[in-house]
């Protein structure tokens, strides 16, 4: 459904023959290039990126979700961005400050900036972007902006008035949530959706929806002197089996890959870049529907899950188990909550019996958007506990999921730069990843309010945040399974990338000649 978060792609991706044919036709000229070729006929440096996350939408209000925001960040800049430590640093905004109460924040924009259609980047543009994200009917972002009461535009300043004290706003207003489009272009969201107009490092010169985008360097980008890539050719990835060979032959020089492809990429002499992230996968339950309205059934599922099997079969040494919406080691990960429901089949069977179900009595439909090996693992594990699972593929899965009409599903998330937003997305009453909305665990609302009220540099911040995680994990709606980083295979002609968690930062990246 437009305006909602898309799940991270499954480890096995399917592509139709028609798409393969179209891509072959588009890329055939490039096949004549030598391995490692990085420059076009004109000598300019070209990034040839093939992505499994090719944007379905180029309107950042609609499509700024899942992992697609990384592609949209080629075109759109934000008020802030994230550094290698995960902190908010200036982007379109050169600085910001809160008032003494913490319920108002003023962003000061850089002077002289403009969107690629010539419109000025100013406070009015920020106001328009926030209001559109909050109010546009198909917005994917309105649930992330619940603290925003109103915005005033004063020249190059945008004054954001909050409904509560919230020190998470600079983290929130980065590339993941608030990519800013030209307000003039955004007056027609449908046109913007296929003709993006931003103030980012590149501008679109050609767009074939769902297949290919060609972009050129934006000379008016505020940090253009540190963008050394002249052109980007972004394509929708073909079948996984052909990506590595495409990188070897020079059809591509940059691709996101699955852990199963990493070994082949290394053997092919490619660089495998491990990008830290906030990724976590989960099993989603709707406690408003039978049988999950029975706490014993919920707990039976919790104990039936063997997280290590997900890691062993799906991550090829790159992942780890997690029972929280974050990887271990992240500031919001709560060690006190770890392993609250260890794998215990005997306990799972006992709970089902106490709930009135004999082995084989309980039959569930697991609804997912596409073939996914995670689903088969869930099916196998629950079968051992006496629950029969039928896997149902619904290509329109997003519609019932975000309408909270499904009973049982899977979801993977890329997380958010604001840990508080990640928590509310999963556990809040309006959380888009909470299949059991409007349910929220007792105590969560107060715990997350305390996080927002605590400055990020406060000595109490870490424990306050972990306490909110602890409160959220009382939810009966989610069973987390494993986490893995983002993996990228690239030609050695492409220089190293900054390790900004979950983001791809092109600052300083160069593309050389032959390897």
Short mmCIF file of C-alpha atoms in Angstrom, two decimals:
data_model
loop_
_atom_site.label_atom_id
_atom_site.label_comp_id
_atom_site.label_asym_id
_atom_site.label_seq_id
_atom_site.Cartn_x
_atom_site.Cartn_y
_atom_site.Cartn_z
CA UNK A 1 0.00 0.00 0.00
CA UNK A 2 1.43 3.41 -0.87
CA UNK A 3 2.56 5.43 2.09
CA UNK A 4 3.73 2.55 4.24
CA UNK A 5 7.04 0.88 4.92
CA UNK A 6 8.21 -1.81 2.61
CA UNK A 7 9.78 -4.93 4.10
CA UNK A 8 13.43 -5.65 3.57
CA UNK A 9 13.85 -7.94 0.62
CA UNK A 10 13.90 -11.69 1.27
CA UNK A 11 17.13 -13.58 0.81
CA UNK A 12 15.76 -15.10 -2.40
CA UNK A 13 14.53 -12.56 -4.94
CA UNK A 14 12.35 -13.38 -7.90
CA UNK A 15 12.33 -11.40 -11.11
CA UNK A 16 10.10 -11.91 -14.10
CA UNK A 17 11.41 -12.83 -17.50
CA UNK A 18 10.04 -9.58 -18.84
CA UNK A 19 12.12 -7.51 -16.43
CA UNK A 20 15.21 -9.54 -17.25
CA UNK A 21 14.68 -8.93 -20.97
CA UNK A 22 14.18 -5.21 -20.42
CA UNK A 23 17.31 -4.95 -18.30
CA UNK A 24 19.35 -6.91 -20.79
CA UNK A 25 18.31 -4.50 -23.52
CA UNK A 26 19.13 -1.49 -21.36
CA UNK A 27 22.49 -2.79 -20.25
CA UNK A 28 23.67 -4.50 -23.45
CA UNK A 29 25.86 -1.57 -24.53
CA UNK A 30 27.73 -1.71 -21.22
CA UNK A 31 28.63 -5.36 -21.74
CA UNK A 32 31.29 -4.35 -24.22
CA UNK A 33 33.20 -2.49 -21.48
CA UNK A 34 36.26 -4.05 -19.91
CA UNK A 35 36.18 -5.40 -16.36
CA UNK A 36 36.42 -2.66 -13.76
CA UNK A 37 35.61 0.09 -16.27
CA UNK A 38 34.38 3.12 -14.33
CA UNK A 39 34.42 6.01 -16.78
CA UNK A 40 32.03 6.87 -19.57
CA UNK A 41 33.11 7.71 -23.10
CA UNK A 42 33.43 11.34 -22.05
CA UNK A 43 35.86 10.45 -19.26
CA UNK A 44 33.48 11.33 -16.41
CA UNK A 45 33.30 9.04 -13.39
CA UNK A 46 30.14 6.96 -13.39
CA UNK A 47 28.67 4.98 -10.51
CA UNK A 48 26.83 1.96 -11.91
CA UNK A 49 24.67 0.84 -9.02
CA UNK A 50 22.27 -2.08 -9.29
CA UNK A 51 19.87 -2.29 -6.38
CA UNK A 52 17.26 -4.66 -5.08
CA UNK A 53 15.67 -1.61 -3.48
CA UNK A 54 15.05 0.36 -6.69
CA UNK A 55 12.46 2.95 -5.63
CA UNK A 56 8.85 2.22 -6.43
CA UNK A 57 8.19 5.88 -5.60
CA UNK A 58 10.39 8.97 -5.91
CA UNK A 59 8.21 11.19 -3.76
CA UNK A 60 10.06 11.02 -0.41
CA UNK A 61 6.81 11.38 1.53
CA UNK A 62 5.48 8.23 -0.13
CA UNK A 63 8.64 6.27 -0.74
CA UNK A 64 10.97 7.44 2.05
CA UNK A 65 10.79 4.11 3.77
CA UNK A 66 12.39 0.74 4.01
CA UNK A 67 15.86 0.79 2.45
CA UNK A 68 14.75 2.87 -0.54
CA UNK A 69 15.58 6.11 1.28
CA UNK A 70 19.23 5.42 0.47
CA UNK A 71 18.51 5.67 -3.26
CA UNK A 72 16.27 8.70 -2.78
CA UNK A 73 19.14 10.37 -0.90
CA UNK A 74 20.91 10.68 -4.26
CA UNK A 75 18.31 13.33 -5.14
CA UNK A 76 17.09 14.70 -1.82
CA UNK A 77 18.95 16.30 1.07
CA UNK A 78 17.58 16.61 4.60
CA UNK A 79 17.95 19.01 7.50
CA UNK A 80 20.46 16.68 9.13
CA UNK A 81 22.40 13.57 8.26
CA UNK A 82 24.14 10.87 10.27
CA UNK A 83 27.86 10.58 10.94
CA UNK A 84 29.85 7.40 11.61
CA UNK A 85 28.90 7.51 15.29
CA UNK A 86 25.19 7.72 14.45
CA UNK A 87 24.97 11.35 15.58
CA UNK A 88 22.97 14.03 13.76
CA UNK A 89 25.22 16.49 11.93
CA UNK A 90 24.40 19.42 9.60
CA UNK A 91 23.07 18.92 6.10
CA UNK A 92 20.72 21.56 4.67
CA UNK A 93 20.59 23.01 8.18
CA UNK A 94 23.92 24.46 9.26
CA UNK A 95 22.88 24.48 12.94
CA UNK A 96 19.93 24.23 15.32
CA UNK A 97 19.02 24.90 18.91
CA UNK A 98 16.21 24.12 21.37
CA UNK A 99 14.45 26.61 23.58
CA UNK A 100 14.92 26.32 27.34
CA UNK A 101 11.87 24.05 27.76
CA UNK A 102 12.84 21.61 25.03
CA UNK A 103 9.49 21.94 23.23
CA UNK A 104 10.70 24.13 20.35
CA UNK A 105 13.64 23.73 18.00
CA UNK A 106 14.90 26.22 15.42
CA UNK A 107 16.82 25.02 12.37
CA UNK A 108 19.05 27.55 10.62
CA UNK A 109 19.45 26.71 6.92
CA UNK A 110 22.50 27.38 4.79
CA UNK A 111 22.19 30.47 2.62
CA UNK A 112 22.06 30.53 -1.18
CA UNK A 113 20.81 26.99 -1.69
CA UNK A 114 18.21 26.04 -4.26
CA UNK A 115 16.33 23.00 -5.49
CA UNK A 116 17.07 21.63 -8.95
CA UNK A 117 14.03 23.52 -10.32
CA UNK A 118 15.51 26.81 -9.09
CA UNK A 119 13.22 27.22 -6.08
CA UNK A 120 14.97 28.47 -2.90
CA UNK A 121 15.78 26.15 0.00
CA UNK A 122 14.42 28.09 2.97
CA UNK A 123 12.23 27.87 6.03
CA UNK A 124 9.09 27.83 3.90
CA UNK A 125 10.35 24.75 2.05
CA UNK A 126 10.99 22.96 5.35
CA UNK A 127 7.55 23.92 6.63
CA UNK A 128 5.94 22.62 3.43
CA UNK A 129 7.88 19.34 3.62
CA UNK A 130 6.90 18.68 7.24
CA UNK A 131 3.27 19.58 6.71
CA UNK A 132 3.05 17.39 3.62
CA UNK A 133 4.65 14.47 5.48
CA UNK A 134 2.08 14.89 8.25
CA UNK A 135 -1.02 15.45 6.13
CA UNK A 136 -0.67 13.94 2.66
CA UNK A 137 -3.14 11.08 2.40
CA UNK A 138 -0.61 8.48 1.28
CA UNK A 139 2.24 9.65 3.50
CA UNK A 140 4.52 6.94 4.83
CA UNK A 141 5.87 9.32 7.44
CA UNK A 142 2.98 10.76 9.42
CA UNK A 143 3.42 8.21 12.20
CA UNK A 144 7.02 9.37 12.71
CA UNK A 145 6.05 13.00 13.28
CA UNK A 146 3.67 12.73 16.22
CA UNK A 147 5.65 15.24 18.31
CA UNK A 148 5.23 18.02 15.73
CA UNK A 149 2.54 20.56 16.53
CA UNK A 150 3.32 23.26 13.94
CA UNK A 151 6.14 24.88 11.96
CA UNK A 152 6.86 28.58 11.42
CA UNK A 153 9.00 29.76 8.52
CA UNK A 154 11.17 32.84 9.09
CA UNK A 155 13.47 33.38 6.10
CA UNK A 156 16.21 30.78 6.38
CA UNK A 157 14.90 29.58 9.75
CA UNK A 158 12.33 26.86 10.40
CA UNK A 159 10.89 26.95 13.91
CA UNK A 160 9.37 23.60 14.87
CA UNK A 161 6.85 23.72 17.74
CA UNK A 162 6.46 20.43 19.58
CA UNK A 163 3.51 18.95 21.41
CA UNK A 164 5.93 17.55 24.01
CA UNK A 165 9.54 17.91 25.02
CA UNK A 166 11.43 15.89 22.40
CA UNK A 167 15.20 15.96 22.07
CA UNK A 168 15.08 13.30 19.35
CA UNK A 169 14.12 15.73 16.57
CA UNK A 170 17.62 16.32 15.07
CA UNK A 171 18.06 12.54 14.82
CA UNK A 172 14.59 12.21 13.32
CA UNK A 173 14.95 14.87 10.65
CA UNK A 174 17.69 13.06 8.78
CA UNK A 175 17.54 11.11 5.52
CA UNK A 176 15.37 8.34 6.90
CA UNK A 177 12.32 10.51 7.60
CA UNK A 178 12.56 14.03 6.20
CA UNK A 179 14.02 14.23 2.71
CA UNK A 180 12.98 17.64 1.41
CA UNK A 181 11.45 18.17 -2.03
CA UNK A 182 10.86 21.43 -3.85
CA UNK A 183 7.54 22.78 -2.56
CA UNK A 184 6.71 23.92 -6.10
CA UNK A 185 7.19 20.43 -7.51
CA UNK A 186 5.43 18.86 -4.53
CA UNK A 187 2.21 20.70 -5.40
CA UNK A 188 1.67 17.77 -7.76
CA UNK A 189 2.72 14.73 -5.70
CA UNK A 190 1.89 12.34 -8.53
CA UNK A 191 4.26 14.17 -10.89
CA UNK A 192 6.95 14.44 -8.21
CA UNK A 193 6.65 10.70 -7.67
CA UNK A 194 8.10 10.06 -11.12
CA UNK A 195 10.01 13.33 -11.56
CA UNK A 196 11.96 13.98 -8.33
CA UNK A 197 13.09 17.52 -7.54
CA UNK A 198 15.38 17.91 -4.54
CA UNK A 199 18.53 19.68 -3.35
CA UNK A 200 20.70 16.60 -2.97
CA UNK A 201 24.04 15.70 -4.55
CA UNK A 202 22.51 14.52 -7.86
CA UNK A 203 19.63 15.35 -10.19
CA UNK A 204 17.64 12.92 -12.32
CA UNK A 205 18.08 13.23 -16.10
CA UNK A 206 16.26 10.03 -17.11
CA UNK A 207 13.82 7.81 -15.27
CA UNK A 208 12.27 4.55 -16.44
CA UNK A 209 9.86 3.68 -13.60
CA UNK A 210 10.82 0.54 -11.74
CA UNK A 211 13.81 -0.14 -13.98
CA UNK A 212 16.44 2.56 -14.41
CA UNK A 213 17.39 6.09 -13.38
CA UNK A 214 20.25 8.18 -14.72
CA UNK A 215 21.47 11.06 -12.57
CA UNK A 216 24.13 13.73 -12.90
CA UNK A 217 26.08 15.64 -10.28
CA UNK A 218 24.22 18.65 -8.90
CA UNK A 219 26.59 21.65 -9.03
CA UNK A 220 24.30 23.55 -6.65
CA UNK A 221 24.48 20.95 -3.86
CA UNK A 222 25.85 22.60 -0.73
CA UNK A 223 28.80 20.19 -0.53
CA UNK A 224 29.32 19.69 -4.29
CA UNK A 225 33.09 20.16 -3.99
CA UNK A 226 33.26 16.88 -2.06
CA UNK A 227 31.11 14.92 -4.49
CA UNK A 228 33.52 13.36 -7.00
CA UNK A 229 31.04 11.21 -8.95
CA UNK A 230 29.80 12.83 -12.17
CA UNK A 231 27.03 10.42 -13.09
CA UNK A 232 24.97 7.65 -11.53
CA UNK A 233 23.29 4.83 -13.43
CA UNK A 234 20.87 3.20 -10.98
CA UNK A 235 19.15 0.02 -12.13
CA UNK A 236 16.81 -2.50 -10.59
CA UNK A 237 18.83 -5.61 -9.77
CA UNK A 238 18.30 -8.67 -11.93
CA UNK A 239 18.30 -12.17 -10.50
CA UNK A 240 20.84 -12.49 -7.70
CA UNK A 241 22.85 -15.08 -9.63
CA UNK A 242 23.83 -12.53 -12.30
CA UNK A 243 24.82 -9.63 -10.05
CA UNK A 244 28.34 -10.85 -9.27
CA UNK A 245 29.10 -11.59 -12.92
CA UNK A 246 27.76 -8.15 -13.82
CA UNK A 247 30.20 -6.60 -11.36
CA UNK A 248 33.05 -8.65 -12.80
CA UNK A 249 32.36 -7.59 -16.38
CA UNK A 250 31.82 -3.92 -15.57
CA UNK A 251 28.08 -3.82 -16.20
CA UNK A 252 27.90 -2.57 -12.62
CA UNK A 253 30.50 -1.34 -10.17
CA UNK A 254 28.31 -1.19 -7.06
CA UNK A 255 25.55 -3.51 -5.79
CA UNK A 256 23.79 -4.39 -2.58
CA UNK A 257 24.02 -8.12 -2.02
CA UNK A 258 22.79 -10.86 0.27
CA UNK A 259 25.07 -12.67 2.73
CA UNK A 260 24.82 -15.76 0.49
CA UNK A 261 26.61 -13.80 -2.27
CA UNK A 262 29.46 -12.39 -0.19
CA UNK A 263 31.83 -15.33 -0.59
CA UNK A 264 31.42 -15.40 -4.37
CA UNK A 265 31.99 -11.64 -4.50
CA UNK A 266 35.25 -11.93 -2.57
CA UNK A 267 36.43 -14.81 -4.75
CA UNK A 268 35.71 -12.64 -7.78
CA UNK A 269 38.13 -10.02 -6.45
CA UNK A 270 35.42 -7.56 -5.44
CA UNK A 271 35.36 -5.48 -2.29
CA UNK A 272 32.60 -6.46 0.15
CA UNK A 273 31.65 -3.48 2.26
CA UNK A 274 29.94 -4.32 5.55
CA UNK A 275 27.71 -1.38 6.35
CA UNK A 276 26.50 -1.22 9.96
CA UNK A 277 22.78 -0.82 10.35
CA UNK A 278 19.78 -1.12 12.63
CA UNK A 279 18.23 -4.09 10.81
CA UNK A 280 16.09 -6.60 12.68
CA UNK A 281 13.62 -9.27 11.57
CA UNK A 282 10.52 -10.33 13.45
CA UNK A 283 7.41 -12.45 13.49
CA UNK A 284 4.33 -10.24 13.77
CA UNK A 285 1.25 -11.37 15.70
CA UNK A 286 -2.16 -9.73 15.87
CA UNK A 287 -3.41 -10.14 19.42
CA UNK A 288 -6.76 -8.67 18.42
CA UNK A 289 -7.51 -11.86 16.49
CA UNK A 290 -7.73 -15.53 17.48
CA UNK A 291 -5.70 -17.45 18.47
CA UNK A 292 -3.27 -14.72 19.57
CA UNK A 293 -5.86 -13.15 21.86
CA UNK A 294 -4.79 -15.98 24.18
CA UNK A 295 -1.54 -15.11 25.99
CA UNK A 296 -0.57 -18.78 26.27
CA UNK A 297 -0.58 -19.17 22.49
CA UNK A 298 1.57 -16.05 22.13
CA UNK A 299 4.06 -17.39 24.66
CA UNK A 300 4.05 -20.79 22.96
CA UNK A 301 5.19 -19.15 19.74
CA UNK A 302 7.86 -17.23 21.64
CA UNK A 303 9.32 -20.40 23.14
CA UNK A 304 9.04 -22.35 19.88
CA UNK A 305 11.32 -19.94 18.03
CA UNK A 306 14.96 -20.96 17.65
CA UNK A 307 16.76 -17.74 16.68
CA UNK A 308 20.08 -19.41 16.04
CA UNK A 309 18.59 -21.39 13.15
CA UNK A 310 17.75 -18.12 11.34
CA UNK A 311 21.34 -16.95 11.78
CA UNK A 312 22.86 -20.25 10.70
CA UNK A 313 20.73 -20.68 7.60
CA UNK A 314 20.32 -17.12 6.37
CA UNK A 315 23.25 -14.89 7.33
CA UNK A 316 26.37 -16.87 6.30
CA UNK A 317 28.34 -15.63 9.26
CA UNK A 318 27.29 -11.98 8.97
CA UNK A 319 24.29 -11.99 11.33
CA UNK A 320 23.47 -12.61 14.94
CA UNK A 321 20.43 -13.44 17.01
CA UNK A 322 18.40 -10.64 18.51
CA UNK A 323 15.24 -10.64 20.59
CA UNK A 324 14.87 -6.86 20.24
CA UNK A 325 14.28 -4.40 17.36
CA UNK A 326 18.02 -3.62 17.34
CA UNK A 327 21.25 -5.52 16.91
CA UNK A 328 23.29 -6.29 20.01
CA UNK A 329 25.69 -3.51 20.93
CA UNK A 330 23.40 -0.71 19.75
CA UNK A 331 22.75 1.92 22.42
CA UNK A 332 19.04 1.03 22.69
CA UNK A 333 19.65 -2.72 23.05
CA UNK A 334 18.71 -3.71 26.60
CA UNK A 335 20.96 -6.42 28.07
CA UNK A 336 18.54 -6.92 30.97
CA UNK A 337 15.87 -8.13 28.53
CA UNK A 338 18.08 -10.55 26.63
CA UNK A 339 16.93 -14.16 26.28
CA UNK A 340 13.64 -13.62 28.13
CA UNK A 341 12.07 -16.38 26.02
CA UNK A 342 14.76 -19.00 25.27
CA UNK A 343 14.05 -21.77 22.81
CA UNK A 344 12.09 -24.42 24.74
CA UNK A 345 9.85 -26.77 22.74
CA UNK A 346 8.60 -28.63 25.80
CA UNK A 347 7.40 -25.38 27.33
CA UNK A 348 5.79 -24.33 24.04
CA UNK A 349 3.84 -27.61 23.83
CA UNK A 350 2.77 -27.31 27.46
CA UNK A 351 1.45 -23.78 26.94
CA UNK A 352 -0.54 -24.87 23.89
CA UNK A 353 -2.08 -27.71 25.88
CA UNK A 354 -3.01 -25.27 28.65
CA UNK A 355 -4.62 -23.08 26.00
CA UNK A 356 -6.77 -26.05 24.93
CA UNK A 357 -4.92 -27.10 21.78
CA UNK A 358 -3.68 -30.61 21.03
CA UNK A 359 -0.81 -31.12 18.61
CA UNK A 360 -2.09 -30.36 15.12
CA UNK A 361 -5.26 -28.58 16.31
CA UNK A 362 -3.95 -25.09 15.69
CA UNK A 363 -3.60 -24.09 12.04
CA UNK A 364 -2.26 -20.67 11.03
CA UNK A 365 -1.86 -18.83 7.74
CA UNK A 366 1.48 -17.01 7.56
CA UNK A 367 0.93 -14.22 5.01
CA UNK A 368 4.00 -12.75 3.32
CA UNK A 369 4.59 -10.59 0.19
CA UNK A 370 6.99 -12.91 -1.65
CA UNK A 371 8.86 -16.17 -1.32
CA UNK A 372 11.05 -15.93 1.78
CA UNK A 373 13.19 -18.59 3.46
CA UNK A 374 12.37 -17.04 6.83
CA UNK A 375 8.81 -18.26 6.41
CA UNK A 376 9.93 -21.83 5.88
CA UNK A 377 12.00 -21.70 9.06
CA UNK A 378 9.01 -20.40 11.02
CA UNK A 379 6.82 -23.12 9.51
CA UNK A 380 9.30 -25.84 10.51
CA UNK A 381 9.90 -24.54 14.02
CA UNK A 382 6.21 -24.15 14.89
CA UNK A 383 5.46 -27.59 13.47
CA UNK A 384 7.80 -29.04 16.09
CA UNK A 385 5.66 -27.37 18.76
CA UNK A 386 2.45 -28.78 17.28
CA UNK A 387 1.29 -25.75 15.24
CA UNK A 388 0.55 -26.20 11.53
CA UNK A 389 1.55 -23.21 9.41
CA UNK A 390 0.49 -22.66 5.81
CA UNK A 391 2.53 -20.04 3.92
CA UNK A 392 0.38 -17.70 1.85
CA UNK A 393 1.96 -15.25 -0.61
CA UNK A 394 0.00 -12.06 -1.17
CA UNK A 395 1.66 -9.61 -3.58
CA UNK A 396 -0.61 -6.92 -2.13
CA UNK A 397 0.52 -7.87 1.38
CA UNK A 398 1.18 -4.27 2.42
CA UNK A 399 -2.49 -3.32 2.21
CA UNK A 400 -3.80 -5.78 4.82
CA UNK A 401 -0.63 -5.56 6.92
CA UNK A 402 -0.77 -1.82 7.42
CA UNK A 403 -4.56 -1.94 7.75
CA UNK A 404 -3.90 -4.40 10.62
CA UNK A 405 -6.11 -7.01 8.97
CA UNK A 406 -3.56 -9.85 9.03
CA UNK A 407 -3.24 -12.28 11.91
CA UNK A 408 0.25 -13.66 11.38
CA UNK A 409 3.10 -12.31 9.26
CA UNK A 410 6.82 -11.51 9.00
CA UNK A 411 8.57 -8.18 8.88
CA UNK A 412 12.12 -6.90 8.63
CA UNK A 413 13.01 -3.32 9.41
CA UNK A 414 15.95 -1.07 8.60
CA UNK A 415 15.35 0.96 11.78
CA UNK A 416 15.55 4.71 12.19
CA UNK A 417 18.23 7.16 13.22
CA UNK A 418 16.12 8.05 16.23
CA UNK A 419 15.96 5.05 18.56
CA UNK A 420 12.77 6.45 20.08
CA UNK A 421 11.11 6.37 16.66
CA UNK A 422 12.17 2.76 16.13
CA UNK A 423 10.56 1.85 19.43
CA UNK A 424 7.32 3.71 18.78
CA UNK A 425 7.09 2.25 15.27
CA UNK A 426 7.08 -1.24 16.79
CA UNK A 427 5.33 -0.78 20.10
CA UNK A 428 3.30 2.44 19.97
CA UNK A 429 -0.49 2.39 19.49
CA UNK A 430 -0.12 3.97 16.03
CA UNK A 431 3.11 2.20 15.19
CA UNK A 432 3.20 1.14 11.53
CA UNK A 433 5.08 -2.03 12.47
CA UNK A 434 2.66 -2.91 15.28
CA UNK A 435 0.25 -5.40 13.72
CA UNK A 436 -1.81 -5.30 16.92
CA UNK A 437 -2.61 -1.55 16.85
CA UNK A 438 -4.00 0.18 18.83
CA UNK A 439 -2.57 -2.13 21.49
CA UNK A 440 0.58 -1.05 23.32
CA UNK A 441 2.25 -2.64 26.34
CA UNK A 442 1.53 -1.12 29.74
CA UNK A 443 4.12 1.44 30.78
CA UNK A 444 5.52 1.98 27.30
CA UNK A 445 3.96 5.41 26.74
CA UNK A 446 5.46 6.83 29.93
CA UNK A 447 8.83 5.22 29.24
CA UNK A 448 9.11 6.63 25.73
CA UNK A 449 7.99 10.08 26.90
CA UNK A 450 10.88 10.03 29.36
CA UNK A 451 13.29 9.20 26.52
CA UNK A 452 12.08 12.18 24.50
CA UNK A 453 12.51 14.44 27.54
CA UNK A 454 16.12 13.36 28.05
CA UNK A 455 18.85 15.15 26.07
CA UNK A 456 20.98 12.73 24.09
CA UNK A 457 24.15 13.90 25.84
CA UNK A 458 22.67 13.36 29.31
CA UNK A 459 24.41 10.74 31.51
CA UNK A 460 20.97 9.22 32.07
CA UNK A 461 20.11 8.87 28.40
CA UNK A 462 21.36 5.33 27.77
CA UNK A 463 19.60 3.76 30.73
CA UNK A 464 16.44 5.77 30.08
CA UNK A 465 16.42 4.51 26.49
CA UNK A 466 17.01 0.91 27.51
CA UNK A 467 14.20 1.15 30.05
CA UNK A 468 11.88 2.14 27.18
CA UNK A 469 13.09 -0.86 25.17
CA UNK A 470 12.38 -3.03 28.20
CA UNK A 471 8.85 -1.64 28.46
CA UNK A 472 8.25 -2.15 24.74
CA UNK A 473 9.38 -5.76 24.86
CA UNK A 474 6.44 -6.51 27.13
CA UNK A 475 4.47 -6.37 23.88
CA UNK A 476 2.84 -9.62 22.82
CA UNK A 477 2.69 -8.53 19.18
CA UNK A 478 6.29 -9.13 18.06
CA UNK A 479 8.83 -11.92 18.27
CA UNK A 480 12.26 -10.74 17.08
CA UNK A 481 14.58 -13.27 15.50
CA UNK A 482 17.86 -12.05 13.99
CA UNK A 483 19.83 -9.06 12.72
CA UNK A 484 22.34 -8.65 9.93
CA UNK A 485 24.27 -5.70 8.48
CA UNK A 486 23.86 -4.32 4.98
CA UNK A 487 26.34 -5.79 2.52
CA UNK A 488 27.61 -4.08 -0.62
CA UNK A 489 29.85 -5.55 -3.30
CA UNK A 490 31.81 -3.04 -5.35
CA UNK A 491 34.54 -2.83 -7.89
CA UNK A 492 37.90 -1.87 -6.48
CA UNK A 493 37.74 1.22 -8.66
CA UNK A 494 35.17 2.57 -6.21
CA UNK A 495 36.89 3.95 -3.13
CA UNK A 496 35.90 3.16 0.44
CA UNK A 497 32.67 4.52 1.85
CA UNK A 498 32.08 6.20 5.22
CA UNK A 499 30.64 3.69 7.69
CA UNK A 500 27.60 5.77 8.57
CA UNK A 501 25.10 3.31 10.04
CA UNK A 502 22.24 2.48 7.64
CA UNK A 503 23.23 5.29 5.22
CA UNK A 504 25.28 5.47 2.07
CA UNK A 505 27.29 8.70 2.13
CA UNK A 506 28.92 9.69 -1.17
CA UNK A 507 31.05 12.45 0.38
CA UNK A 508 34.63 12.00 -0.76
CA UNK A 509 33.95 8.77 -2.68
CA UNK A 510 35.92 8.48 -5.91
CA UNK A 511 35.78 6.17 -8.93
CA UNK A 512 39.09 5.44 -10.61
CA UNK A 513 40.03 3.89 -13.93
CA UNK A 514 40.87 0.27 -14.64
CA UNK A 515 41.79 -1.88 -11.67
#
